[in-house]
Coordinates of C-alpha atoms and ligand atoms in Angstrom, one line a residue:
M146 CA 97.3 126.4 108.3
M147 CA 98.5 123.7 106.0
G148 CA 101.4 121.5 107.3
Q149 CA 100.6 122.0 110.9
D150 CA 100.3 118.9 113.1
H151 CA 97.0 119.7 114.7
V152 CA 95.4 120.3 111.4
G153 CA 96.8 117.3 109.6
R154 CA 95.0 114.7 111.6
V155 CA 91.6 116.4 111.5
R156 CA 92.0 117.0 107.7
E157 CA 92.8 113.3 107.1
R158 CA 89.7 112.3 109.1
A159 CA 87.5 114.7 107.1
L160 CA 88.9 113.5 103.8
R161 CA 88.4 109.8 104.7
A162 CA 84.9 110.5 105.9
F163 CA 84.2 112.3 102.6
A164 CA 85.3 109.3 100.5
R165 CA 83.3 107.0 102.6
E166 CA 80.1 109.1 102.6
Y167 CA 80.1 110.4 99.0
G168 CA 82.5 108.0 97.2
G169 CA 84.8 110.6 95.7
E170 CA 87.4 113.1 96.6
A171 CA 86.8 116.4 98.2
T172 CA 87.7 119.4 95.9
W173 CA 88.1 121.9 98.7
A174 CA 89.0 121.8 102.4
A175 CA 89.5 124.5 105.0
A176 CA 90.4 124.5 108.7
A177 CA 89.2 127.0 111.3
P178 CA 90.3 127.0 115.0
G179 CA 88.3 127.2 118.2
R180 CA 89.3 129.8 120.7
V181 CA 89.8 130.5 124.4
N182 CA 89.3 133.9 125.9
L183 CA 92.2 134.9 128.1
I184 CA 90.4 137.9 129.7
G185 CA 87.5 140.2 128.9
E186 CA 84.4 138.2 129.8
H187 CA 80.9 139.4 129.1
T188 CA 82.4 142.6 127.7
D189 CA 81.9 141.8 124.0
Y190 CA 78.1 142.5 123.9
N191 CA 78.8 145.6 125.9
A192 CA 80.9 147.1 123.1
G193 CA 84.1 146.5 125.2
W194 CA 87.4 144.7 124.8
V195 CA 88.3 141.0 124.8
L196 CA 91.6 139.2 124.6
P197 CA 91.2 135.7 123.1
I198 CA 93.6 133.3 121.3
A199 CA 92.8 130.9 118.5
I200 CA 93.8 127.4 119.7
D201 CA 95.3 124.3 118.1
R202 CA 91.9 122.6 117.9
V203 CA 90.2 123.0 114.6
C204 CA 87.1 122.2 112.5
V205 CA 87.8 121.1 108.9
A206 CA 85.1 121.5 106.3
A207 CA 85.7 119.4 103.1
A208 CA 83.4 119.7 100.1
A209 CA 82.9 119.1 96.4
P210 CA 80.1 120.1 93.9
A211 CA 77.1 117.9 94.8
A212 CA 77.0 114.6 93.0
D213 CA 73.2 115.1 92.8
R214 CA 73.0 118.7 91.7
S215 CA 69.5 119.1 93.3
V216 CA 70.6 118.8 96.9
T217 CA 73.3 119.8 99.4
R218 CA 74.3 117.1 101.8
V219 CA 76.1 117.6 105.1
Y220 CA 77.8 115.0 107.2
S221 CA 79.3 115.5 110.7
D222 CA 82.0 112.9 111.3
D223 CA 81.9 113.8 115.0
L224 CA 78.1 113.3 115.5
R225 CA 77.9 110.7 112.6
Q226 CA 74.8 112.4 111.4
R227 CA 73.5 113.6 108.0
F228 CA 71.3 116.3 106.7
S229 CA 70.2 117.4 103.3
C230 CA 68.6 120.4 101.8
D231 CA 68.3 122.2 98.4
M232 CA 70.3 125.4 98.8
R233 CA 69.3 126.8 95.4
R234 CA 66.2 128.4 96.9
D235 CA 65.9 130.6 100.0
V236 CA 66.5 128.4 103.0
R237 CA 64.5 129.6 106.0
P238 CA 65.7 128.9 109.6
G239 CA 63.0 127.0 111.5
V240 CA 61.3 125.8 108.3
D241 CA 64.0 124.1 106.2
V242 CA 66.4 123.4 109.1
P243 CA 65.5 123.4 112.8
I244 CA 66.9 126.5 114.6
G245 CA 69.9 125.6 116.7
S246 CA 70.3 122.1 115.2
W247 CA 73.8 121.1 114.3
P248 CA 73.2 121.5 110.5
S249 CA 71.9 125.0 111.1
Y250 CA 75.6 126.1 111.8
V251 CA 76.6 124.9 108.3
L252 CA 73.5 125.8 106.2
G253 CA 73.3 129.2 108.0
V254 CA 76.7 130.1 106.6
L255 CA 75.8 128.9 103.1
A256 CA 72.6 131.0 103.3
E257 CA 74.4 134.1 104.6
C258 CA 77.2 134.0 101.9
E259 CA 75.8 134.9 98.5
I260 CA 78.9 133.4 96.9
A261 CA 77.5 130.0 97.8
R262 CA 74.8 130.6 95.1
Q263 CA 77.5 130.7 92.4
I264 CA 78.7 127.3 93.4
G265 CA 75.4 125.5 93.6
N266 CA 74.7 122.5 95.8
L267 CA 77.6 120.8 97.6
D268 CA 78.5 117.6 99.3
I269 CA 80.1 118.6 102.7
V270 CA 81.8 116.9 105.5
I271 CA 82.8 118.5 108.8
A272 CA 85.2 117.0 111.3
S273 CA 86.5 118.7 114.4
S274 CA 89.0 118.4 117.3
V275 CA 87.3 121.3 119.2
P276 CA 85.2 119.8 122.1
L277 CA 81.5 120.5 121.3
G278 CA 79.7 122.8 123.7
S279 CA 82.5 123.4 126.2
G280 CA 83.0 127.1 125.6
L281 CA 85.9 126.7 123.2
S282 CA 83.7 127.8 120.3
S283 CA 83.2 124.7 118.3
S284 CA 80.3 126.5 116.7
A285 CA 82.3 129.4 115.3
S286 CA 85.0 127.0 114.1
V287 CA 82.3 125.1 112.0
E288 CA 81.0 128.4 110.6
V289 CA 84.3 129.9 109.8
A290 CA 85.6 126.6 108.3
V291 CA 82.6 126.5 106.0
A292 CA 82.9 130.2 105.0
T293 CA 86.6 129.7 104.3
M294 CA 85.9 126.6 102.2
L295 CA 83.5 128.8 100.1
E296 CA 86.2 131.4 99.6
Q297 CA 88.5 128.7 98.3
A298 CA 85.8 127.4 96.0
I299 CA 85.3 130.7 94.3
G300 CA 89.0 131.7 94.5
A301 CA 88.4 135.0 96.2
S302 CA 88.5 136.3 99.8
M303 CA 85.6 138.0 101.5
G304 CA 87.9 139.8 103.9
V305 CA 88.4 138.6 107.5
L306 CA 85.8 141.0 109.2
E307 CA 83.2 140.5 106.5
K308 CA 83.6 136.7 106.8
A309 CA 83.3 136.8 110.6
M310 CA 80.2 139.1 110.4
R311 CA 78.4 136.7 108.0
C312 CA 79.2 133.8 110.3
Q313 CA 77.8 135.9 113.2
R314 CA 74.6 136.5 111.2
A315 CA 74.3 132.8 110.6
E316 CA 74.7 132.1 114.3
H317 CA 72.0 134.7 115.2
A318 CA 69.5 133.7 112.5
F319 CA 70.0 129.9 112.2
A320 CA 71.5 128.8 115.5
G321 CA 69.4 131.3 117.4
V322 CA 72.3 132.5 119.6
P323 CA 72.6 136.3 119.9
C324 CA 76.4 136.1 120.2
G325 CA 79.0 138.9 119.8
I326 CA 81.7 139.0 117.2
M327 CA 84.6 137.6 119.3
D328 CA 84.4 133.9 118.4
M329 CA 84.1 134.2 114.7
L330 CA 86.7 137.0 114.5
T331 CA 89.2 135.0 116.5
S332 CA 88.7 131.9 114.4
A333 CA 89.2 134.0 111.2
A334 CA 92.0 136.4 112.3
G335 CA 93.9 134.5 115.0
R336 CA 97.7 134.8 115.0
A337 CA 100.3 132.2 116.0
D338 CA 101.9 132.9 119.5
H339 CA 99.6 136.0 119.9
A340 CA 96.4 136.9 121.5
L341 CA 94.0 139.4 119.7
L342 CA 93.0 142.5 121.6
I343 CA 89.6 143.1 120.0
D344 CA 87.7 146.3 120.3
C345 CA 84.1 145.1 120.0
E346 CA 82.7 148.6 119.3
S347 CA 84.8 149.4 116.3
C348 CA 85.4 145.7 115.4
T349 CA 89.1 146.4 115.1
W350 CA 91.9 144.3 116.6
R351 CA 95.6 144.0 117.1
P352 CA 97.8 141.0 117.9
V353 CA 99.4 141.0 121.3
P354 CA 102.4 138.7 121.8
L355 CA 102.1 136.0 124.5
P356 CA 104.9 136.3 127.0
K357 CA 107.7 133.8 126.5
D358 CA 108.0 131.0 129.0
V359 CA 104.3 130.6 129.7
A360 CA 101.9 127.9 128.6
I361 CA 98.1 128.3 128.4
V362 CA 96.2 125.4 130.0
V363 CA 92.4 124.8 129.7
F364 CA 90.5 122.9 132.4
N365 CA 87.1 121.6 131.4
S366 CA 84.8 121.2 134.4
N367 CA 82.7 118.8 132.4
V368 CA 79.6 120.4 133.8
R369 CA 77.1 122.6 132.0
H370 CA 74.3 124.0 134.2
S371 CA 70.9 124.3 132.4
L372 CA 70.4 127.9 133.6
A373 CA 73.2 129.2 131.2
G374 CA 70.8 130.3 128.4
G375 CA 68.3 132.2 130.6
E376 CA 70.9 133.8 132.9
Y377 CA 72.9 135.0 129.8
A378 CA 69.8 136.8 128.5
R379 CA 69.1 138.2 132.0
R380 CA 72.7 139.7 132.3
R381 CA 72.4 141.2 128.8
D382 CA 69.1 142.8 129.8
A383 CA 70.6 144.2 133.0
C384 CA 73.6 145.7 131.1
E385 CA 71.2 147.3 128.6
A386 CA 69.0 148.7 131.3
A387 CA 72.0 150.1 133.2
A388 CA 73.4 151.7 130.1
S389 CA 70.1 153.3 129.2
K390 CA 69.5 154.6 132.8
L391 CA 73.0 156.2 132.6
G392 CA 72.1 157.8 129.2
L393 CA 74.7 155.7 127.3
S394 CA 74.3 153.5 124.2
S395 CA 76.5 150.8 125.9
L396 CA 78.4 150.3 129.1
R397 CA 81.7 150.9 127.3
A398 CA 81.6 154.5 128.2
A399 CA 80.4 153.9 131.8
R400 CA 82.7 154.9 134.7
G401 CA 82.6 153.8 138.3
E402 CA 81.6 157.2 139.6
M403 CA 78.5 157.2 137.5
L404 CA 77.0 154.3 139.3
D405 CA 74.3 155.4 141.8
D406 CA 70.8 154.6 143.0
R407 CA 69.3 155.0 139.6
L408 CA 70.4 151.4 139.1
T409 CA 69.0 148.3 140.8
D410 CA 71.4 146.2 142.7
E411 CA 71.7 143.7 139.9
E412 CA 72.3 146.5 137.3
L413 CA 74.9 148.1 139.5
R414 CA 76.8 144.8 139.9
C415 CA 76.7 144.0 136.2
A416 CA 77.8 147.5 135.2
R417 CA 80.6 147.4 137.8
H418 CA 81.8 144.1 136.3
V419 CA 81.8 145.4 132.8
I420 CA 83.6 148.6 133.8
T421 CA 86.4 146.9 135.8
E422 CA 86.7 144.0 133.3
N423 CA 87.3 146.4 130.4
Q424 CA 90.1 148.0 132.5
R425 CA 91.6 144.6 133.4
T426 CA 91.5 143.5 129.7
L427 CA 93.4 146.6 128.5
A428 CA 95.8 146.2 131.5
A429 CA 96.4 142.6 130.7
A430 CA 97.3 143.4 127.1
A431 CA 99.8 146.0 128.3
A432 CA 101.2 143.5 130.8
M433 CA 101.6 140.9 128.1
E434 CA 103.4 143.3 125.9
R435 CA 106.0 144.1 128.5
G436 CA 106.2 140.5 129.6
D437 CA 104.9 141.2 133.1
V438 CA 103.4 137.9 134.0
S439 CA 102.8 138.5 137.6
T440 CA 100.5 141.5 136.9
L441 CA 98.7 139.2 134.4
G442 CA 98.1 136.7 137.2
T443 CA 96.7 139.3 139.5
L444 CA 94.3 140.5 136.7
F445 CA 93.1 136.9 136.1
A446 CA 92.3 136.5 139.8
A447 CA 90.4 139.8 139.9
S448 CA 88.5 138.9 136.8
H449 CA 87.3 135.6 138.3
A450 CA 86.3 137.3 141.5
S451 CA 84.3 139.9 139.6
L452 CA 82.6 137.2 137.5
R453 CA 81.8 135.2 140.7
D454 CA 80.7 138.1 143.0
D455 CA 79.4 140.9 140.8
Y456 CA 78.3 139.3 137.5
R457 CA 77.4 136.0 139.2
V458 CA 78.0 133.7 136.3
S459 CA 80.5 131.3 138.0
C460 CA 79.5 128.1 139.8
R461 CA 80.8 125.7 142.4
E462 CA 82.8 123.6 140.0
L463 CA 84.5 126.5 138.2
D464 CA 85.3 128.1 141.6
M465 CA 86.9 124.8 142.8
L466 CA 89.0 124.5 139.6
V467 CA 90.2 128.1 140.0
E468 CA 90.9 127.7 143.7
S469 CA 92.8 124.4 143.1
A470 CA 94.9 126.1 140.4
A471 CA 95.6 129.2 142.4
G472 CA 97.3 127.2 145.2
E473 CA 99.5 125.3 142.7
E474 CA 103.2 126.0 142.2
G475 CA 103.8 127.2 138.6
V476 CA 100.3 128.7 138.1
I477 CA 100.5 132.4 137.3
G478 CA 96.8 133.0 137.1
A479 CA 93.5 131.1 136.5
R480 CA 89.9 132.2 135.8
M481 CA 86.7 130.9 134.4
T482 CA 86.4 131.6 130.7
G483 CA 83.3 131.7 128.4
G484 CA 79.7 132.3 129.4
G485 CA 79.9 130.6 132.8
F486 CA 77.7 128.2 134.7
G487 CA 80.1 125.4 133.8
G488 CA 82.5 125.0 130.9
C489 CA 86.1 125.8 131.2
V490 CA 88.8 127.6 133.3
V491 CA 91.9 129.1 131.5
A492 CA 95.2 129.2 133.3
V493 CA 98.5 130.8 132.6
V494 CA 101.3 128.4 133.7
A495 CA 105.0 128.6 133.8
R496 CA 106.3 126.7 130.8
G497 CA 107.5 123.2 131.7
M498 CA 105.1 122.9 134.6
E499 CA 102.0 122.2 132.6
V500 CA 101.9 118.4 133.0
R501 CA 102.4 118.5 136.8
V502 CA 99.9 121.3 137.2
M503 CA 97.2 119.6 135.1
E504 CA 97.6 116.3 137.1
R505 CA 97.5 118.1 140.5
V506 CA 94.5 120.4 139.7
L507 CA 92.5 117.5 138.2
S508 CA 93.1 115.4 141.2
S509 CA 92.2 118.1 143.6
Y510 CA 89.0 118.8 141.5
R511 CA 88.2 115.1 141.7
S512 CA 88.4 114.9 145.4
R513 CA 86.6 118.2 146.1
S514 CA 83.8 117.9 143.5
G515 CA 83.5 114.1 143.0
R516 CA 83.8 114.8 139.2
E517 CA 86.3 114.0 136.5
G518 CA 87.6 117.2 134.8
M519 CA 89.7 117.4 131.7
A520 CA 92.8 119.4 131.0
F521 CA 94.9 120.2 128.0
A522 CA 97.5 122.7 127.0
V523 CA 96.7 124.9 124.0
R524 CA 98.9 126.9 121.7
A525 CA 98.0 130.1 120.0
V526 CA 97.7 129.4 116.2
D527 CA 96.9 131.3 113.0
G528 CA 93.2 131.8 112.0
A529 CA 91.3 129.9 109.3
G530 CA 92.8 128.9 106.0
A531 CA 92.6 126.4 103.1
V532 CA 94.2 123.1 103.8
Ligands
ADP129 P1 80.7 126.0 121.8 O1 80.7 126.9 120.6 O2 81.3 126.6 123.0 O3 81.4 124.7 121.5 P2 77.9 126.1 121.3 O4 76.8 125.6 122.1 O5 78.0 127.5 120.9 O6 79.2 125.7 122.1 O7 78.1 125.2 120.0 C1 78.0 123.8 120.0 C2 77.1 123.3 118.9 O8 77.7 123.5 117.6 C3 76.9 121.8 118.9 O9 75.9 121.4 119.8 C4 76.6 121.5 117.5 O10 75.2 121.8 117.2 C5 77.4 122.5 116.7 N1 78.7 121.8 116.3 C6 80.0 122.2 116.7 N2 80.9 121.4 116.2 C7 80.2 120.4 115.5 C8 80.6 119.3 114.7 N3 81.9 119.0 114.6 N4 79.6 118.6 114.1 C9 78.4 118.9 114.3 N5 77.9 120.0 114.9 C10 78.8 120.7 115.6
MG130 MG1 79.6 128.7 120.4

């Protein structure tokens, strides 16, 4: 990733913070991108397909062997907070570091990567240009940046999938988030100018070229409704219950004609979303491959409607952003992205129209919701690497 503009600035900030905090130079530095999912929402934990891109917003982890060998120190330049812990013994989530606290994302990776033991305690700085907690996966970018820094420190690669799986284990055990593999895998394996079609059952993926002449724009609603966590768990449970009533290990193999009155209304709607969303994701990858942007736009609209009406994870603000975007010249398609109940909308826009579209959608969002949104264009970039 070295030499790329979006990395350079964050790297400089991380290195400056390192010198200020610890009074020396970092020995290693690695960058890992955030991601935005183009389509395939709530399909990852149903062993289905997703189609994300790694974006030009990154977390940089810079580190050196600890000045005081008996303790690992971590500093977040974004939160301006510190944490320390001796990593030479077994670090327990919830005992040595609070579950879900920001340092848990860093220390969890050190704990899940045995190679960290060979290096001993570290002085670490993280700095990031991924907005925190907006559904662009700042959490995975922290984890993958730290894991990639460790690879650099020992001079050997763990392999992209192995690295992503260790980061996922860290997020489960230390952050307390039962996430799928998409975020970590995209951050580790992203490819410039491509999306990744990830099969979440086999954990295999292939790059799919983004159509020429389109830009990807992210709109942040700047709301996060508190029901997100509980509702996420409830949808997961409904999907599991539906699969088990249908005699399947996951909803991946479910078909529309299997859905009948064995399922409750909620289970039926959830299963129908997963079935149709998997079909849309595969169709979107195929449409991208043949440069068929109008089909892509139709699939985005259908995905949003299914998330709103069947899966019921949208909210007023996300619907407003999507409706505002849909009426705008130059917008090919728009849908909510991420878990839902706030967070972001992703739009495919005719290249050259981005600035105008962003201004007009934000202004319409402002007058309809009374809120300030945020918008930025993103590019698809390569996955994590030493910088
Ligand atoms: P998302 O991954 O969509 O941004 P999450 O809730 O999964 O949202 O992860 C956000 C959390 O990750 C933050 O609340 C914080 O604990 C941690 N985090 C991410 N980036 C940083 C950072 N630069 N410094 C400190 N903590 C971070
Ligand atoms: Mg996250």
